[in-house]
CSV table of N, CA and C in Angstrom, one decimal:
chain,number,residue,atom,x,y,z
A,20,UNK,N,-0.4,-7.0,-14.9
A,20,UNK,CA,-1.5,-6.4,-14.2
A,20,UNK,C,-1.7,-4.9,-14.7
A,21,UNK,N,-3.1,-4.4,-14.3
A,21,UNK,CA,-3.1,-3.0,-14.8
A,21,UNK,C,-2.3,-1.9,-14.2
A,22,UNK,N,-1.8,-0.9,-14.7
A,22,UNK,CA,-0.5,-0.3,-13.8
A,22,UNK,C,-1.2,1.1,-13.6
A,23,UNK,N,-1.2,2.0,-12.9
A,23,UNK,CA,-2.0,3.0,-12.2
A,23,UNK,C,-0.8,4.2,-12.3
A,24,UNK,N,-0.5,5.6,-12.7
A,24,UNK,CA,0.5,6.2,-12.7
A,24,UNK,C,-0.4,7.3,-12.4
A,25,UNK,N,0.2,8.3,-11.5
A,25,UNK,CA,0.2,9.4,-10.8
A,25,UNK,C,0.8,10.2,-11.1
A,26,UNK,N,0.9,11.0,-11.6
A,26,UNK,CA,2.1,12.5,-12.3
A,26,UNK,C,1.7,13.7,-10.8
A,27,UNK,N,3.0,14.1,-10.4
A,27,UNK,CA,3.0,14.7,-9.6
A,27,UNK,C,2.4,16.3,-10.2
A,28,UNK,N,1.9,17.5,-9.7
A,28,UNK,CA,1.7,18.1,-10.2
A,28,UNK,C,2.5,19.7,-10.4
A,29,UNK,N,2.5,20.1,-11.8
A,29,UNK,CA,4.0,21.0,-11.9
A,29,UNK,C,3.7,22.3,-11.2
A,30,UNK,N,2.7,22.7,-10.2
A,30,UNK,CA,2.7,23.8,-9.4
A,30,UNK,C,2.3,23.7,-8.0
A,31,UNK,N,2.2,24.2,-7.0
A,31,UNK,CA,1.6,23.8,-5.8
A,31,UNK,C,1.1,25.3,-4.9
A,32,UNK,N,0.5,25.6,-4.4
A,32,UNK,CA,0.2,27.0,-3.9
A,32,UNK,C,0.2,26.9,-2.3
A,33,UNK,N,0.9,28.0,-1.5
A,33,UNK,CA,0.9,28.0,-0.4
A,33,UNK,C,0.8,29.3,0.5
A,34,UNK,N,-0.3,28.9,1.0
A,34,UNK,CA,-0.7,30.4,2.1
A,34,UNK,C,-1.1,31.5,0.7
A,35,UNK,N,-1.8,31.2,-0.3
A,35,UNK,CA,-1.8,32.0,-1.3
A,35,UNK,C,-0.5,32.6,-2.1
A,36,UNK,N,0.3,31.7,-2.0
A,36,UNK,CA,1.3,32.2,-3.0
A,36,UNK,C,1.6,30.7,-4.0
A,37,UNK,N,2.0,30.9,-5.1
A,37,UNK,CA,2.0,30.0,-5.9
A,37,UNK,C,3.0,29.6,-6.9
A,38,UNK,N,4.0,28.5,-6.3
A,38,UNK,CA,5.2,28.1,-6.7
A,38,UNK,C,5.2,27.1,-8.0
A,39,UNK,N,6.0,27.3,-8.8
A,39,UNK,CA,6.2,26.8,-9.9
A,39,UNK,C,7.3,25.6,-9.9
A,40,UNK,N,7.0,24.2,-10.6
A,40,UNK,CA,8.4,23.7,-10.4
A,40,UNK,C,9.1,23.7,-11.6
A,41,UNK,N,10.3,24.0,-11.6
A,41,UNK,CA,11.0,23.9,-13.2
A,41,UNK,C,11.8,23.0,-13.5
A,42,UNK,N,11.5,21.4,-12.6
A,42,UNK,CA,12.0,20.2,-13.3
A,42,UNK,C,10.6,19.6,-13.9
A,43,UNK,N,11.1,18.6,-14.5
A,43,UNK,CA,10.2,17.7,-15.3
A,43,UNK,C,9.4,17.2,-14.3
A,44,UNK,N,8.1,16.8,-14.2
A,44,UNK,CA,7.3,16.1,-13.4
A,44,UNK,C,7.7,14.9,-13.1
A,45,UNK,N,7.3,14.6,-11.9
A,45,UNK,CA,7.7,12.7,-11.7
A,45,UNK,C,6.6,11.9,-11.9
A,46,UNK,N,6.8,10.8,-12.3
A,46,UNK,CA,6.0,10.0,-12.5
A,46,UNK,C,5.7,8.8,-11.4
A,47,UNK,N,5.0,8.5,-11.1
A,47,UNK,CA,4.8,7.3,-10.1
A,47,UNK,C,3.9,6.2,-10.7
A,48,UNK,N,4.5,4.6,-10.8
A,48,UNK,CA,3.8,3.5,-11.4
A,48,UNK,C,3.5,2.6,-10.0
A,49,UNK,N,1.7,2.3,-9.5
A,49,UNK,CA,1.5,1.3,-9.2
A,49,UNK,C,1.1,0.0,-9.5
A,50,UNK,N,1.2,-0.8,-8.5
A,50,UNK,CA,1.2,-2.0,-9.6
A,50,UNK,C,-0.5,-2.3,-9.2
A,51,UNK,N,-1.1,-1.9,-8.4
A,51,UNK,CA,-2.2,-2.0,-7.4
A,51,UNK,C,-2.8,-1.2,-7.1
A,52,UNK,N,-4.6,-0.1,-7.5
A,52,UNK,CA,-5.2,0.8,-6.8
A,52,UNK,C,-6.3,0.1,-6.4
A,53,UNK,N,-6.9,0.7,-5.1
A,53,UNK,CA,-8.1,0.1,-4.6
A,53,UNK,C,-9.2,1.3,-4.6
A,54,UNK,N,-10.5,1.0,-5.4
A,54,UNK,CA,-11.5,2.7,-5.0
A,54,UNK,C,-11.9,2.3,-3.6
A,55,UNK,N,-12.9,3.3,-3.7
A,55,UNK,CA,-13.7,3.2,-2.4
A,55,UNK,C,-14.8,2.1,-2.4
A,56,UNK,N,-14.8,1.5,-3.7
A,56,UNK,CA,-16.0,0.4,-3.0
A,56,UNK,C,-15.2,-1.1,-2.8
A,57,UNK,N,-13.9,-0.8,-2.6
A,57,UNK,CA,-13.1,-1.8,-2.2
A,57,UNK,C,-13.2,-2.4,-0.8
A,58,UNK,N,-13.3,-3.4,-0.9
A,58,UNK,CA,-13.7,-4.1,1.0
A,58,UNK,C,-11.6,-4.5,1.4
A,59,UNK,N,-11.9,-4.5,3.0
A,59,UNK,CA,-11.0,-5.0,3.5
A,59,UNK,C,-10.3,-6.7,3.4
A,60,UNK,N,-11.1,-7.0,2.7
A,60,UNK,CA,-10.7,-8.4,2.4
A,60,UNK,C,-10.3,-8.4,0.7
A,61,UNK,N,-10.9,-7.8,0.0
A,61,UNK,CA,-10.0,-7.6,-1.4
A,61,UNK,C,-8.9,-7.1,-1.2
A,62,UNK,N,-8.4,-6.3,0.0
A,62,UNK,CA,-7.3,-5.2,-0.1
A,62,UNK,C,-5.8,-6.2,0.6
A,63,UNK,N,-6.4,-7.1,1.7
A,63,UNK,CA,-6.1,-8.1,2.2
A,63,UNK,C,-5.6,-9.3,1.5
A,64,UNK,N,-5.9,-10.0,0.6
A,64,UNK,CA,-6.4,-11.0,-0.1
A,64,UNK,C,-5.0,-10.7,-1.8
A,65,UNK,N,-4.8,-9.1,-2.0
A,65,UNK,CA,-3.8,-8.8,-2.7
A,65,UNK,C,-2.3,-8.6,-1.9
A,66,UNK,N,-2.5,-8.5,-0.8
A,66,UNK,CA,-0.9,-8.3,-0.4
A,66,UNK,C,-0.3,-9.6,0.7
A,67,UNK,N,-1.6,-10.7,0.8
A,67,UNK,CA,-1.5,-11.8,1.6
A,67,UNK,C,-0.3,-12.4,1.3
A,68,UNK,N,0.1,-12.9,0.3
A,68,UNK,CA,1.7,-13.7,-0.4
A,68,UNK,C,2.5,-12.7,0.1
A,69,UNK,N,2.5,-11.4,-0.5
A,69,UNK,CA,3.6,-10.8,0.2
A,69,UNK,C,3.8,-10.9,2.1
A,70,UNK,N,2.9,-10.9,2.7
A,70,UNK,CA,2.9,-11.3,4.4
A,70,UNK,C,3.3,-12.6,4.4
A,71,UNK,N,3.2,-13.7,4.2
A,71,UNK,CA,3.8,-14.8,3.7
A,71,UNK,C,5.1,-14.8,3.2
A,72,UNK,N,5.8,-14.4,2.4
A,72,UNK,CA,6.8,-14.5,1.8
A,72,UNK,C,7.8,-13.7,3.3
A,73,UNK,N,7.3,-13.2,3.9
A,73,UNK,CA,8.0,-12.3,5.1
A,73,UNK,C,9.0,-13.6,6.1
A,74,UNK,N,7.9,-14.7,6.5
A,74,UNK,CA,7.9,-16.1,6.7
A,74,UNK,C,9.3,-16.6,6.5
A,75,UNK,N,9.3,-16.5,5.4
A,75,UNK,CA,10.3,-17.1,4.3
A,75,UNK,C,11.9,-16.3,4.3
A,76,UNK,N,11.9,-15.3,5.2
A,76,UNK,CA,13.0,-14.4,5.0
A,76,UNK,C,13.1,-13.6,4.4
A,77,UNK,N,12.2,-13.1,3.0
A,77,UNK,CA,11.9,-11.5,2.7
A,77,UNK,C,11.8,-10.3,3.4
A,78,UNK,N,12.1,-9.5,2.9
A,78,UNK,CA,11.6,-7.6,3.5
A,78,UNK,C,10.6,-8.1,2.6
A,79,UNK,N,9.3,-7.1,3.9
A,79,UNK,CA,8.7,-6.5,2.9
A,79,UNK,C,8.1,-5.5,3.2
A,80,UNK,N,8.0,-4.7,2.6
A,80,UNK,CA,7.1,-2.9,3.2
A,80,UNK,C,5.7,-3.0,2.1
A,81,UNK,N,4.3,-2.6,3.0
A,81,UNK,CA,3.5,-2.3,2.4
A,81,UNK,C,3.0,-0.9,2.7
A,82,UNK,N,2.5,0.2,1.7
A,82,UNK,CA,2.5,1.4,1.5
A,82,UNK,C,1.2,1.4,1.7
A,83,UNK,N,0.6,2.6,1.9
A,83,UNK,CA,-0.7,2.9,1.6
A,83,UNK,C,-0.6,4.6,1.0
A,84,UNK,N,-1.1,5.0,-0.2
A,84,UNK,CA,-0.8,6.8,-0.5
A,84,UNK,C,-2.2,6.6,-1.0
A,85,UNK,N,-2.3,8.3,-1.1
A,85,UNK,CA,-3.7,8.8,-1.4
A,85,UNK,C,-3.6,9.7,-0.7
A,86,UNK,N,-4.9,10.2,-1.1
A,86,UNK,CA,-5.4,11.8,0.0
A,86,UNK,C,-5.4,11.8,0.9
A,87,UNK,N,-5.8,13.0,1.7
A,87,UNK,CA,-6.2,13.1,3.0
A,87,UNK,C,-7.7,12.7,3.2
A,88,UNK,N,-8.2,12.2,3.7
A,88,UNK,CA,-9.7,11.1,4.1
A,88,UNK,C,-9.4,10.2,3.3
A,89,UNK,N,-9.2,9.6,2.6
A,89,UNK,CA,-8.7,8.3,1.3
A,89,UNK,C,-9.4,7.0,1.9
A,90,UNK,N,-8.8,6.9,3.4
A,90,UNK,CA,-9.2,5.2,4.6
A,90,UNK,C,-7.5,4.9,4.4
A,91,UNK,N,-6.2,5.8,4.6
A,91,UNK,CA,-5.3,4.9,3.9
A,91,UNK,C,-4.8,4.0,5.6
A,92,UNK,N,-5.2,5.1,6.9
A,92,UNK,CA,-5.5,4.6,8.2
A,92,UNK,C,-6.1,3.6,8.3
A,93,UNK,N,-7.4,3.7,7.9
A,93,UNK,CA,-8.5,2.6,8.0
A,93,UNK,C,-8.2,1.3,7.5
A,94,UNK,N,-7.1,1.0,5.9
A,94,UNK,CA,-7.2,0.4,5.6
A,94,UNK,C,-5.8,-0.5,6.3
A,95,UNK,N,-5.3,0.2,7.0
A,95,UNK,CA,-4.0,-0.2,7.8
A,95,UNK,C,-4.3,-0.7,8.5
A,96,UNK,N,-4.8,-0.4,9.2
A,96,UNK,CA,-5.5,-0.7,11.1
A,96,UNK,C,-7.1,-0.9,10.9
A,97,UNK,N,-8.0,-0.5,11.9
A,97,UNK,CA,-9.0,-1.3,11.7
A,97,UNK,C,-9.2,-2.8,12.4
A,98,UNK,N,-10.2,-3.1,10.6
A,98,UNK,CA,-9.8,-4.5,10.7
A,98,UNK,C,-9.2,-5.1,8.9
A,99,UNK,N,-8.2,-4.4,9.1
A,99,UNK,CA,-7.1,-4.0,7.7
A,99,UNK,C,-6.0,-4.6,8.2
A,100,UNK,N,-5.2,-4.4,7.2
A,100,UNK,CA,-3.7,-5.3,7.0
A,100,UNK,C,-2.8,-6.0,8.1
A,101,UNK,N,-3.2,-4.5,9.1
A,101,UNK,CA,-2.1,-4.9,9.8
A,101,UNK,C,-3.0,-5.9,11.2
A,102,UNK,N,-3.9,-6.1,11.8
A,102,UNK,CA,-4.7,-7.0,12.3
A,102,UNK,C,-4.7,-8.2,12.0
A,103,UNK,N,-4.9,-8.6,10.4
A,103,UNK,CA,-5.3,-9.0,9.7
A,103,UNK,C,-3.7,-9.8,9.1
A,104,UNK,N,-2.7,-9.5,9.1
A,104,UNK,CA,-1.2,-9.9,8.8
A,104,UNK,C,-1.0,-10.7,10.3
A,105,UNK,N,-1.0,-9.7,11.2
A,105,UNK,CA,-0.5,-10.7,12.9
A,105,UNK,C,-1.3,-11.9,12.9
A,106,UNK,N,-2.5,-11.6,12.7
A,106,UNK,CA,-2.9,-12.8,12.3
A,106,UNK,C,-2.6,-14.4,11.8
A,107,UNK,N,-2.2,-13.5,10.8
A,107,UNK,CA,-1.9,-14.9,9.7
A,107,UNK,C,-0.3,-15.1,10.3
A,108,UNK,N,0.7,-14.2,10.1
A,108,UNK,CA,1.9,-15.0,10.5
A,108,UNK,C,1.6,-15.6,11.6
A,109,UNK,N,0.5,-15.4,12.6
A,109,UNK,CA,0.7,-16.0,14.5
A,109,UNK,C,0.2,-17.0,13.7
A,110,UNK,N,-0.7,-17.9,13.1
A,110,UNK,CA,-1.0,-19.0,12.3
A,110,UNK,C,0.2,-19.5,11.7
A,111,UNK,N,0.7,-19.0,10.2
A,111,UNK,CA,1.6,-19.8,9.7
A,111,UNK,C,3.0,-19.8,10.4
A,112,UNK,N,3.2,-19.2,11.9
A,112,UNK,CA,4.1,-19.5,12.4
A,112,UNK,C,3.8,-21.1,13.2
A,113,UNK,N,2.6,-20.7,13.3
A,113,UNK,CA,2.6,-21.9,14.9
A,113,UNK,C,2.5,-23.2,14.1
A,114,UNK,N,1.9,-23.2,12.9
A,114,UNK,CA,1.8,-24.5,11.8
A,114,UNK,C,3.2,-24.8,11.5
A,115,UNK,N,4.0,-24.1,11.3
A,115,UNK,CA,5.4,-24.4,10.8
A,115,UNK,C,6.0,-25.2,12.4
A,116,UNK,N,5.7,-24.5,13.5
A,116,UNK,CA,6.9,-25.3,14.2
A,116,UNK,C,5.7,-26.3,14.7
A,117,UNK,N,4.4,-26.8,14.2
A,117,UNK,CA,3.9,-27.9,15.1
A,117,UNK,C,4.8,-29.2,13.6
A,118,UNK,N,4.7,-28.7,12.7
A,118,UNK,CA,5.5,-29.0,11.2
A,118,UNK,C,6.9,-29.7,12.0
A,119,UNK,N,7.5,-29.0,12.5
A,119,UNK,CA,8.6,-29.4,12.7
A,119,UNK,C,9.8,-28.3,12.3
């Protein structure tokens, strides 16, 4: 998949003063970005297997990063991940034990 990398950046400014950092920058690789004309069902629809695999006895943690106004709330809550996850496990639980 296409990989999305974020370099932190090597100065930051506060209250008007402006600090330098003197380690190497960090890098950050995702495996997944969404823009803004991304719907809640694309966003949904990529992390579905992982909610699933949870089923199964996996950890799993899903992240949301970006700015401040980004939707990283919106895309949580809403009618996002996390609605939208209770969902599906209250389904693939009740299927499993009508399953046996």
């Amino acid at each position: 998949p296409d990989r999305v990398f974020v370099h932190t950046p090597t100065e930051m400014s506060i209250d008007g003063i402006t600090m330098k950092k003197r380690q190497k920058p960090q890098h950050y690789c995702f495996d997944r970005a969404f823009g803004p004309s991304s719907t809640q069902s694309q966003v949904f629809e990529e992390v579905h297997d992982l909610i699933l695999s949870s089923v199964d006895g996996y950890h799993v943690s899903i992240l949301t990063y970006g700015s401040t106004g980004s939707g990283k709330t919106y895309t949580m809550y809403e009618d996002g991940i996390i609605p939208r996850a209770a969902q599906t496990l209250c389904v693939t639980i009740n299927n499993l034990k009508v399953q046996g």
